[in-house]
XYZ file of C-alpha atoms in Angstrom:
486
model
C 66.347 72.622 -231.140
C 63.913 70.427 -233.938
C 62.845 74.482 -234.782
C 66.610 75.486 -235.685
C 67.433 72.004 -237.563
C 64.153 72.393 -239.584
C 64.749 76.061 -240.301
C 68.251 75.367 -241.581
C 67.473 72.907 -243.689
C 63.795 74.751 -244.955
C 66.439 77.240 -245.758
C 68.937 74.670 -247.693
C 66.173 73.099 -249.468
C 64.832 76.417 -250.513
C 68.369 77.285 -251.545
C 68.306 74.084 -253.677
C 65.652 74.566 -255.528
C 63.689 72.347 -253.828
C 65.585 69.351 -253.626
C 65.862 67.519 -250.092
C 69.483 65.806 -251.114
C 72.026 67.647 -249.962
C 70.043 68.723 -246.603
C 69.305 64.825 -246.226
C 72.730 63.977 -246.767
C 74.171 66.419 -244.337
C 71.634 65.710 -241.701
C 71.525 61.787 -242.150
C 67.984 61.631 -242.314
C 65.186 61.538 -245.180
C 63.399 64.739 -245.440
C 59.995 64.780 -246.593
C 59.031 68.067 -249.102
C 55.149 68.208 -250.532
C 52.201 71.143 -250.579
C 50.519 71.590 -247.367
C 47.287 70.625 -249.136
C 48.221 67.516 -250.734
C 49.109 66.082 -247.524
C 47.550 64.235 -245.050
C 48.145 66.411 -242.423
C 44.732 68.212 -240.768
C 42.990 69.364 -238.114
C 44.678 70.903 -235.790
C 48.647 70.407 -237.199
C 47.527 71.790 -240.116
C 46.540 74.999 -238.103
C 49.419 75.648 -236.097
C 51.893 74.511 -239.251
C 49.689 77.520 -240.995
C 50.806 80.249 -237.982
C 54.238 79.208 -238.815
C 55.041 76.848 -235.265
C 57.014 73.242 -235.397
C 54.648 70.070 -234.739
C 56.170 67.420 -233.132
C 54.531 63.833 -232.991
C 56.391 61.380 -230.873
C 56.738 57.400 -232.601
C 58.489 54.500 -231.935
C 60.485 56.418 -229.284
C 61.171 59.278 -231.614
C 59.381 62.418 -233.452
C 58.103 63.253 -236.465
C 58.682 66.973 -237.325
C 56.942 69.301 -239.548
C 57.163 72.835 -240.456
C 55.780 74.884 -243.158
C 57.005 77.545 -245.230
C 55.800 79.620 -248.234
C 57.792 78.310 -251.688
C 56.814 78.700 -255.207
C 54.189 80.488 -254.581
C 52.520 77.956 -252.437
C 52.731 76.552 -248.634
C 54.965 73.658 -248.601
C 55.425 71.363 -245.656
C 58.666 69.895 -245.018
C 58.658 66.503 -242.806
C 61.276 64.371 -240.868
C 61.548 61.413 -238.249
C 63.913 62.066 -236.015
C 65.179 58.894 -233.698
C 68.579 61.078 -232.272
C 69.618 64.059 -233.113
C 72.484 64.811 -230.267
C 75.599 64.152 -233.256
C 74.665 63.410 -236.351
C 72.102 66.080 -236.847
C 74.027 68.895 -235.202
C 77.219 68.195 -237.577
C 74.318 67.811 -240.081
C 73.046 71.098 -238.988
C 76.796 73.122 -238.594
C 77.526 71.738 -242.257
C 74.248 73.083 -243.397
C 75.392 76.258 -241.549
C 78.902 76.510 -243.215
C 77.129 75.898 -246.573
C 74.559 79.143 -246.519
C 77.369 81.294 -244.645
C 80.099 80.643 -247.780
C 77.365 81.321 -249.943
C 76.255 84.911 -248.416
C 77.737 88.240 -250.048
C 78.021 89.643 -246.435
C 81.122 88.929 -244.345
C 80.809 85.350 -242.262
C 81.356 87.130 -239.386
C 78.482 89.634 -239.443
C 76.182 87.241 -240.730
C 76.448 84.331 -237.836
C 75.047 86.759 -235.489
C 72.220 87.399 -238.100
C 71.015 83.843 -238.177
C 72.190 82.889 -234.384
C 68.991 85.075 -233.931
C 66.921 84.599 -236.850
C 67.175 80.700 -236.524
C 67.588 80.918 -232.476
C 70.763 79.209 -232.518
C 73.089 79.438 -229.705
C 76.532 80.222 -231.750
C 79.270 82.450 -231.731
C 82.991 83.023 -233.283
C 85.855 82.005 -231.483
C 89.599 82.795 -232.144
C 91.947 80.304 -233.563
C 94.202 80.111 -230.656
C 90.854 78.611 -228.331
C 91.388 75.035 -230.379
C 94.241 74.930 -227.634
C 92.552 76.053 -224.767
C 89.605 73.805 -225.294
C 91.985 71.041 -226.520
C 90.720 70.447 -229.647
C 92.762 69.529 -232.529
C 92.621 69.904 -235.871
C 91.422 66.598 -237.258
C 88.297 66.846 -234.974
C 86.794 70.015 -235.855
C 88.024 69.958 -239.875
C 85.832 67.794 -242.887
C 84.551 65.039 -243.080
C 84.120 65.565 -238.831
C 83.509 69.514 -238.228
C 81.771 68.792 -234.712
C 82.361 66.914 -231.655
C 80.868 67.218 -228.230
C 83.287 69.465 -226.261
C 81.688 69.612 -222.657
C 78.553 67.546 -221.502
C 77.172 68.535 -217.836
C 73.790 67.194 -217.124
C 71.789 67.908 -220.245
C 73.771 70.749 -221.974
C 76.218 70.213 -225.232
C 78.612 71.997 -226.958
C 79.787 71.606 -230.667
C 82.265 73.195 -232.195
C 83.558 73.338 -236.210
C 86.313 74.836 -238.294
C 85.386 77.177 -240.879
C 88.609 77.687 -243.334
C 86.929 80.420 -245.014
C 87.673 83.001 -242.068
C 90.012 80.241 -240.068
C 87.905 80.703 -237.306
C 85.960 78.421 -235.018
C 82.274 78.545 -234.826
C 80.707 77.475 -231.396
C 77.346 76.155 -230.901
C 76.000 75.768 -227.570
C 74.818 75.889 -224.942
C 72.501 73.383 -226.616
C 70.124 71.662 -224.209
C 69.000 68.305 -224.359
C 65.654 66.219 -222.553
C 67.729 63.430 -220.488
C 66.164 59.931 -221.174
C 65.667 58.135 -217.964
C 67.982 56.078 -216.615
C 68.141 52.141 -214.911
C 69.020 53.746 -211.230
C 66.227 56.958 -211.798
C 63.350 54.111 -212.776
C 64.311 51.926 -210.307
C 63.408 55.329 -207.589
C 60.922 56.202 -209.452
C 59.357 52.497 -208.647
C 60.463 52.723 -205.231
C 58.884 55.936 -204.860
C 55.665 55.358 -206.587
C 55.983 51.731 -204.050
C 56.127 54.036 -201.207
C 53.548 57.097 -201.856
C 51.250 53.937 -202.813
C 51.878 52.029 -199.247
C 51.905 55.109 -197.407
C 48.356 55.876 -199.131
C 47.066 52.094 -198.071
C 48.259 52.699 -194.963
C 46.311 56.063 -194.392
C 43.108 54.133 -195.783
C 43.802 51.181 -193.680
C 44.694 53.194 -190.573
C 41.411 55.593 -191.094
C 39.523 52.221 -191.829
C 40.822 50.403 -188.385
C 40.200 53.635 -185.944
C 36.706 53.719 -187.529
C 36.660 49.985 -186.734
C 38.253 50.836 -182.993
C 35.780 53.142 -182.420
C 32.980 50.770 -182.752
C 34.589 47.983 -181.181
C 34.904 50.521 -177.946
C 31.324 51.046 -178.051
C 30.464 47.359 -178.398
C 32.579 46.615 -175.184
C 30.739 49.208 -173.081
C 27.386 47.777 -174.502
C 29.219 44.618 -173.043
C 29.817 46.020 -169.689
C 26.595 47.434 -169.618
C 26.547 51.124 -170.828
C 23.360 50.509 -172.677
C 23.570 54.866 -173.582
C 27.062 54.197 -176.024
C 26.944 55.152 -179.274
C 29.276 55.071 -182.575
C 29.882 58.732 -183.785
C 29.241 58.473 -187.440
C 31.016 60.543 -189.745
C 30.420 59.031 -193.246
C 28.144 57.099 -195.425
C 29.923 54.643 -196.491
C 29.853 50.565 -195.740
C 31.791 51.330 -192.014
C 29.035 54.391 -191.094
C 25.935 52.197 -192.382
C 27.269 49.510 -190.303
C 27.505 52.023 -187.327
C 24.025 53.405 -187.519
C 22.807 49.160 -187.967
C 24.699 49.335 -184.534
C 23.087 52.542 -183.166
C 19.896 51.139 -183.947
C 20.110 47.578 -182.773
C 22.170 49.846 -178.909
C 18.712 52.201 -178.578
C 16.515 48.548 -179.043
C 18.513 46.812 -176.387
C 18.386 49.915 -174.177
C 14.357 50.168 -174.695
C 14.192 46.674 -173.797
C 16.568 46.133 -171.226
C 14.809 49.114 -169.664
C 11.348 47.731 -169.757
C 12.447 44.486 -168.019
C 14.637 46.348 -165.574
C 11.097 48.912 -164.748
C 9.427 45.136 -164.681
C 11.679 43.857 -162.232
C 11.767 46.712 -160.258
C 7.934 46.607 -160.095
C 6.842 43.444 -159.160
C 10.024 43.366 -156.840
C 8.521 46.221 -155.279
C 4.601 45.370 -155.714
C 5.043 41.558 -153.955
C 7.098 42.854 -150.821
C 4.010 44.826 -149.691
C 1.324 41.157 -149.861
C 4.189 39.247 -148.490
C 4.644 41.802 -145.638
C 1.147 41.715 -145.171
C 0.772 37.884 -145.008
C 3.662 37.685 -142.593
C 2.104 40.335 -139.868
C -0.969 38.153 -140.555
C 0.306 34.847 -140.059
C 2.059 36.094 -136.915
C -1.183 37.557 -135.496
C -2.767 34.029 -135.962
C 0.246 32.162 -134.627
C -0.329 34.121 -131.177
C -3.902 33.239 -131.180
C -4.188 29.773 -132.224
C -3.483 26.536 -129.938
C -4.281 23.941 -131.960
C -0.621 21.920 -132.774
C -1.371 21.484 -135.888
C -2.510 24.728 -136.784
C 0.286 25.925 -135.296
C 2.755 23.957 -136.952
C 1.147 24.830 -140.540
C 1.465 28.328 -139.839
C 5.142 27.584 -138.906
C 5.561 26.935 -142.641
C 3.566 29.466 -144.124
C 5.580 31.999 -142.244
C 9.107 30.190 -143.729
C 7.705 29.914 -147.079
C 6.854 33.793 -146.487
C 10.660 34.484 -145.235
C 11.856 32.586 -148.256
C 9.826 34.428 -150.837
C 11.261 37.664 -149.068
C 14.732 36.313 -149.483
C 13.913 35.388 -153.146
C 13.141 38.930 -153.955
C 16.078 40.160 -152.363
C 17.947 37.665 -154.376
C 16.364 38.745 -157.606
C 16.787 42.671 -156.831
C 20.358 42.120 -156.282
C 21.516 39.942 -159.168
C 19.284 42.751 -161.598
C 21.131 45.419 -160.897
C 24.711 43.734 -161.104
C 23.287 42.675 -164.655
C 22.288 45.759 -165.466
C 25.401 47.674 -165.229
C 25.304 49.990 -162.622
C 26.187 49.209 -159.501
C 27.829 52.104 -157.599
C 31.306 50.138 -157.184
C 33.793 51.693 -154.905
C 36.983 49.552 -155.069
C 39.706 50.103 -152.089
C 42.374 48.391 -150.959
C 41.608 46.044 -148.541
C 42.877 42.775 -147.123
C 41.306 39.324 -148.979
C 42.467 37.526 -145.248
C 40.490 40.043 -143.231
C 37.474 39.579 -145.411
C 37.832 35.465 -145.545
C 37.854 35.270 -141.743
C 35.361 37.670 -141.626
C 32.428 35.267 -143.701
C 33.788 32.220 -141.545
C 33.323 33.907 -138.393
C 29.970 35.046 -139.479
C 29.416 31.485 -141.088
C 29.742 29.615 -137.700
C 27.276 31.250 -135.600
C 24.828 30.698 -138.270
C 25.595 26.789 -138.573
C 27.136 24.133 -136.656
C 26.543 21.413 -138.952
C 30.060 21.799 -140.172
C 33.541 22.451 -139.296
C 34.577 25.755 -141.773
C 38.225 26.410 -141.384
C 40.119 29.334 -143.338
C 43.919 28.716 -144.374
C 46.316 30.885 -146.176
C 49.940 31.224 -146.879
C 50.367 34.522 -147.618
C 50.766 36.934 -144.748
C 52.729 40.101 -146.030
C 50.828 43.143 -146.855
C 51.367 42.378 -150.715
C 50.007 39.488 -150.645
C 46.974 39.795 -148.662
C 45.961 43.242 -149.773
C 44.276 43.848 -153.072
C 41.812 46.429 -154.939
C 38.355 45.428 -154.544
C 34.644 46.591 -153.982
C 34.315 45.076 -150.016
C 31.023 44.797 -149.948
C 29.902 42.924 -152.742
C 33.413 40.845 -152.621
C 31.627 39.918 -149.371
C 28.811 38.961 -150.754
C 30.459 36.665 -153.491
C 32.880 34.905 -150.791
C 29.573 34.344 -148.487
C 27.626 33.185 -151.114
C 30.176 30.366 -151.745
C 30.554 29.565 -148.370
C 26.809 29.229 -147.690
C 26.760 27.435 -150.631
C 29.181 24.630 -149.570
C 27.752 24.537 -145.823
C 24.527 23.422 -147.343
C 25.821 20.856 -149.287
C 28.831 19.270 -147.387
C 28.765 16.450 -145.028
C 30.753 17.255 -142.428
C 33.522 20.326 -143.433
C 34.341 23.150 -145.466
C 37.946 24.592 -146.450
C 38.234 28.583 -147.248
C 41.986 29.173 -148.887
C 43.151 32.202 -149.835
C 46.918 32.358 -152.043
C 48.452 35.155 -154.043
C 51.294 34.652 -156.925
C 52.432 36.712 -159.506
C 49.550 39.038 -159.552
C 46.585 36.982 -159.415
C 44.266 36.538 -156.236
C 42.332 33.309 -155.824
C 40.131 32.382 -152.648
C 39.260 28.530 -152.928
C 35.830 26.899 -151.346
C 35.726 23.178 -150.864
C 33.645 20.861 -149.384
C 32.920 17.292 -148.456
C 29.706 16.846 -150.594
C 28.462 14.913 -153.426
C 29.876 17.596 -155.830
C 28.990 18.533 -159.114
C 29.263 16.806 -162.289
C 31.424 17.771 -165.116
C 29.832 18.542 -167.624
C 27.475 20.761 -165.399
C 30.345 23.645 -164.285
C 29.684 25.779 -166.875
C 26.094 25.825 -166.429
C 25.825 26.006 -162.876
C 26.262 29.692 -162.911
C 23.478 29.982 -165.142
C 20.628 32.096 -163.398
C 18.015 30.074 -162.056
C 19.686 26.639 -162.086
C 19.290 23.760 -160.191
C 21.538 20.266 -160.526
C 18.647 18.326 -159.518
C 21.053 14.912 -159.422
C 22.916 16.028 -156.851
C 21.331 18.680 -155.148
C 17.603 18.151 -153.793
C 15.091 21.503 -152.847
C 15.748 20.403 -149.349
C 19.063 22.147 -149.222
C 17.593 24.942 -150.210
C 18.612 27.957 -152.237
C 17.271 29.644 -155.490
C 19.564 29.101 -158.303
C 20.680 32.772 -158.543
C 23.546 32.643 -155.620
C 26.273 31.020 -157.801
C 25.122 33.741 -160.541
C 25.695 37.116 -158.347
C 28.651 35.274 -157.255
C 30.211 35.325 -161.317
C 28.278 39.018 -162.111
C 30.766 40.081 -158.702
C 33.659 38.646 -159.920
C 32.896 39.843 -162.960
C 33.261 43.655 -161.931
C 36.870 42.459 -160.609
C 37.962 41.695 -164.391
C 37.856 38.204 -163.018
C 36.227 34.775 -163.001
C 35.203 32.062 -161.260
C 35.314 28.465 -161.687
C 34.123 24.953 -160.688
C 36.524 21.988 -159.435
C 36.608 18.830 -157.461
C 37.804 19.239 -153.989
C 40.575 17.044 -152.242
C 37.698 15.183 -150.957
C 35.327 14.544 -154.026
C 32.942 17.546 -153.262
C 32.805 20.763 -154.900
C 35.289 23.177 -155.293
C 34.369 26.582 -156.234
C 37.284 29.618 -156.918
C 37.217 33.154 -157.563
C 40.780 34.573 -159.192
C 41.003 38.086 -159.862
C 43.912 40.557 -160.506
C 45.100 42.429 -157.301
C 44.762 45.762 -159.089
C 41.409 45.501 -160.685
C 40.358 46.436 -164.030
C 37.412 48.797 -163.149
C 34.864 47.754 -165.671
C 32.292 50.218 -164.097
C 34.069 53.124 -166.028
C-alpha cells in the first residue's frame, strides 16, 4: 500500500507543479521533494529507487518511504515518514484520488478502473442505493470526512467516499494491513519460546545424564568385578574424554588385577606340591623314629604343615570371591536347614562348647530364601568356627525373618571385640591381637570370605556385643537376592 500512496501523491505533486502542499495537506504528513543526486541517498537505495521500486526504511517504529520519478527533465526523489497510515493517509489518499479524477477529460467512471490498475489500487464504483445496504450515511462518506473504515476482519480494511461529481460511491478495499502484535500474542510467544527453550535443555540434559548412566553402569560392574566393562564412546567432547580416561584407567586395573590373580594362582599352586612333599616326608620319619622327643617335634612340623595347607586353601578361596567370578548358583533353600546343618557338623568337631541353634520362624516363607548353598555354608561355618574358638563355654546360632530381610545371628561367651575394631576386623589378614592370641588359631582371612559371601547376597554383615559380653557377628540379606554375579 506505501507504493499506491506514493504514486498518488508523485502524481499530485507532479500535477502541482512541484509543490508538496496540497499532497501534504491531504495526506497529513510532510513530503520530502529534491533531485535524486543531491540527496543523500546511495548505495544500494539509490539503485533500486533508479529501476523505479519503493524503499522502505523502518524508524522509531515507523518507515521512511522513497520513490523516484522522472520530472523536469531530471530524476526526482520524493520522501515521507510514515508512523500510521490505516485513516489518515487513506482519506489522504481517496482525496488525492477525487482530486486527479475531477480533473481528467475522460469520464470518472472509465478512468477509476484506469488507475485501480495503473496505481494497483483495490477500488471500484458502487451505486448510490449501497450507502443503505452498507449503512453508511451521508455525513460519513461526504467532505471534510470522505472515508471511514466499513468492515475490519483480521487485517483487511475497507474505505469508502462520496464523489458528488457522478453521485456515486467509490470503494477501496480489500486493503490489507501487517497486524502489530498484541499483549496476549507476546505473552505466547514468551511462553512458547520458554517452552521450545526447556524442552531443548531438557534434550541436552537428558542426552548428558544417559551418557552419564552409561558410565556409571560400567563403573558398578568394575565394582562387582567385571574387570572386561567398557563405556561405548560416541563423541569427543568433555563426557567421551572422560570415558576413554575411564577405559584406560578399566584395561590398567584388568592388567593388574590379572597379574596378581596369575600370582596367586601360582604360588598357590607351586607351594602345595613342597608342602605335600614335606608332609609324606615327615610321616615316613614319624613311623621310623622312637625317640619322644623326636617324635613329638615331628608332631608339630606335620600341624604346622596341615596349617600351611589350610592357609592356601584359605587364600585360593577368598581370591576368587574377590575377583569376581565365582560360578554362583542361587536356589531356594531353607536358612533353618542350613543353620542346623553347620551346628550338627560343629559338634562332632568340638566339645569345648555347648552350640545351640534357635529360631522363630517356621513357615516356609520365612525359612526359605534365594541363596548360593554352598558358599552360604561356608560363611555361616566360618562364623561359627569362629566363635567356638573364642568362647568360654557356649555359642548361640539364631536365625529370624521380617519384612523381607534374613539375618542369622552368632554369639558367644568370649572376651569380644572392641569397638572401634568392627569395621576392621573384616579386613583381610587381620588379627585383634588384644583380645585374640595365635593360640586360637586362624588366619585373618575367615571373617573376610565371610563379608565377600555375603556380599554376592546384596547383603552385609556386621559386628555386635552378645547378651553375654562376647562377640556377636550377623549376616542380613534380602530373601530374594540381588544377583550381583550378572
Amino acid at each position: 500500500m506505501f507504493g499506491a500512496i506514493m504514486n498518488v501523491s508523485f502524481a499530485q505533486i507532479m500535477a502541482d507543479g512541484g509543490n508538496t502542499d496540497v499532497a501534504s495537506a491531504a495526506l497529513g504528513v510532510p513530503f520530502t521533494l529534491q533531485p535524486l543526486d543531491e540527496s543523500d541517498i546511495s548505495g544500494t537505495r539509490a539503485s533500486r529507487l533508479r529501476e523505479g521500486q519503493v524503499v522502505l526504511q523502518p524508524i522509531n517504529g515507523g518507515a521512511q518511504v522513497y520513490l523516484a520519478k522522472p520530472f523536469q527533465n531530471q530524476l526526482w526523489v520524493l520522501s515521507v515518514y510514515f508512523r500510521d497510515f490505516r485513516t489518515s493517509h487513506m482519506r489522504g489518499t481517496l482525496n488525492l484520488l477525487r482530486m486527479h479524477l475531477s480533473r481528467l477529460e475522460r469520464p470518472i467512471k472509465e478512468a477509476i478502473p484506469v488507475y485501480a490498475e495503473k496505481y494497483h489500487i483495490p477500488m471500484r464504483l458502487l451505486p448510490p442505493d449501497m450507502m443503505q445496504t452498507l449503512q453508511l450515511s451521508m455525513s460519513e462518506i461526504s467532505p471534510p470526512n470522505h472515508v471511514r473504515i466499513y468492515d475490519f476482519v483480521e487485517d483487511t480494511s475497507y474505505y469508502y467516499a462520496w464523489l458528488p461529481e457522478i453521485e456515486a460511491l467509490i470503494e477501496v478495499g480489500p486493503v490489507k494491513f501487517r497486524k502489530g502484535i498484541s499483549p496476549l500474542n507476546v505473552i505466547v510467544i514468551i511462553l512458547m519460546g520458554i517452552l521450545l527453550t526447556a524442552i531443548a535443555v531438557f534434550w541436552l540434559v537428558h542426552t548428558f545424564e544417559l551418557r552419564l548412566q552409561r558410565l556409571e553402569r560400567a563403573t558398578s560392574r568394575i565394582a562387582q568385578g567385571h574387570l572386561n566393562s567398557r563405556v561405548k564412546l560416541t563423541t569427543v567432547d568433555s563426557v567421551g574424554r572422560l570415558g576413554m580416561a575411564f577405559n584406560k584407567m578399566a584395561e590398567q586395573i584388568q592388567r593388574l588385577m590379572g597379574v596378581q590373580k596369575e600370582m596367586i594362582r601360582a604360588v598357590s599352586h607351586e607351594l602345595r606340591t613342597p608342602v605335600a612333599r614335606m608332609r609324606f616326608g615327615v610321616q615316613m620319619l614319624e613311623d621310623t623314629v622312637g625317640d619322644a622327643y623326636v617324635q613329638k617335634q615331628l608332631n608339630a612340623m606335620d600341624g604346622d604343615l596341615e596349617e600351611l595347607d589350610e592357609l592356601i586353601d584359605e587364600i585360593l578361596t577368598y581370591a576368587r570371591l574377590e575377583e569376581g567370578g565365582p560360578i554362583l548358583e542361587f536356589k531356594t533353600a531353607s536358612v533353618v536347614e542350613l543353620v542346623e546343618q553347620v551346628v550338627d557338623e560343629t559338634r562332632r568337631r568340638t566339645d569345648k562348647v555347648d552350640i545351640q541353634s534357635d529360631t522363630n520362624t517356621r513357615t516356609p516363607a520365612e525359612v526359605e530364601s534365594e541363596i548360593e548353598y554352598r558358599y552360604m555354608h561356608r560363611a555361616v561355618q566360618n562364623l561359627v568356627g569362629n566363635a567356638c574358638r573364642y568362647a568360654v563355654s557356649k555359642v548361640q546360632i539364631s536365625y529370624h525373618y521380617k519384612d523381607g530381610v534374613c539375618r542369622i545371628d552368632v554369639e558367644d561367651d568370649g572376651p569380644g571385640i572392641p569397638e572401634e575394631d568392627w569395621e576392621r576386623v573384616f579386613s583381610p589378614f587381620t588379627r585383634l591381637d588384644d583380645s585374640r592370641t595365635r593360640s586360637t588359631g586362624g588366619y585373618g582371612l575367615g571373617l573376610s570370605i565371610v563379608r565377600r559371601i555375603i556380599y554376592w547376597h546384596s547383603g552385609k554383615a556386621l559386628v555386635n556385643r552378645s547378651r553375654w559380653g562376647g562377640a556377636k557377628m550377623s549376616l542380613v540379606w534380602p530373601k530374594i537376592t540381588l544377583h550381583k554375579h550378572d
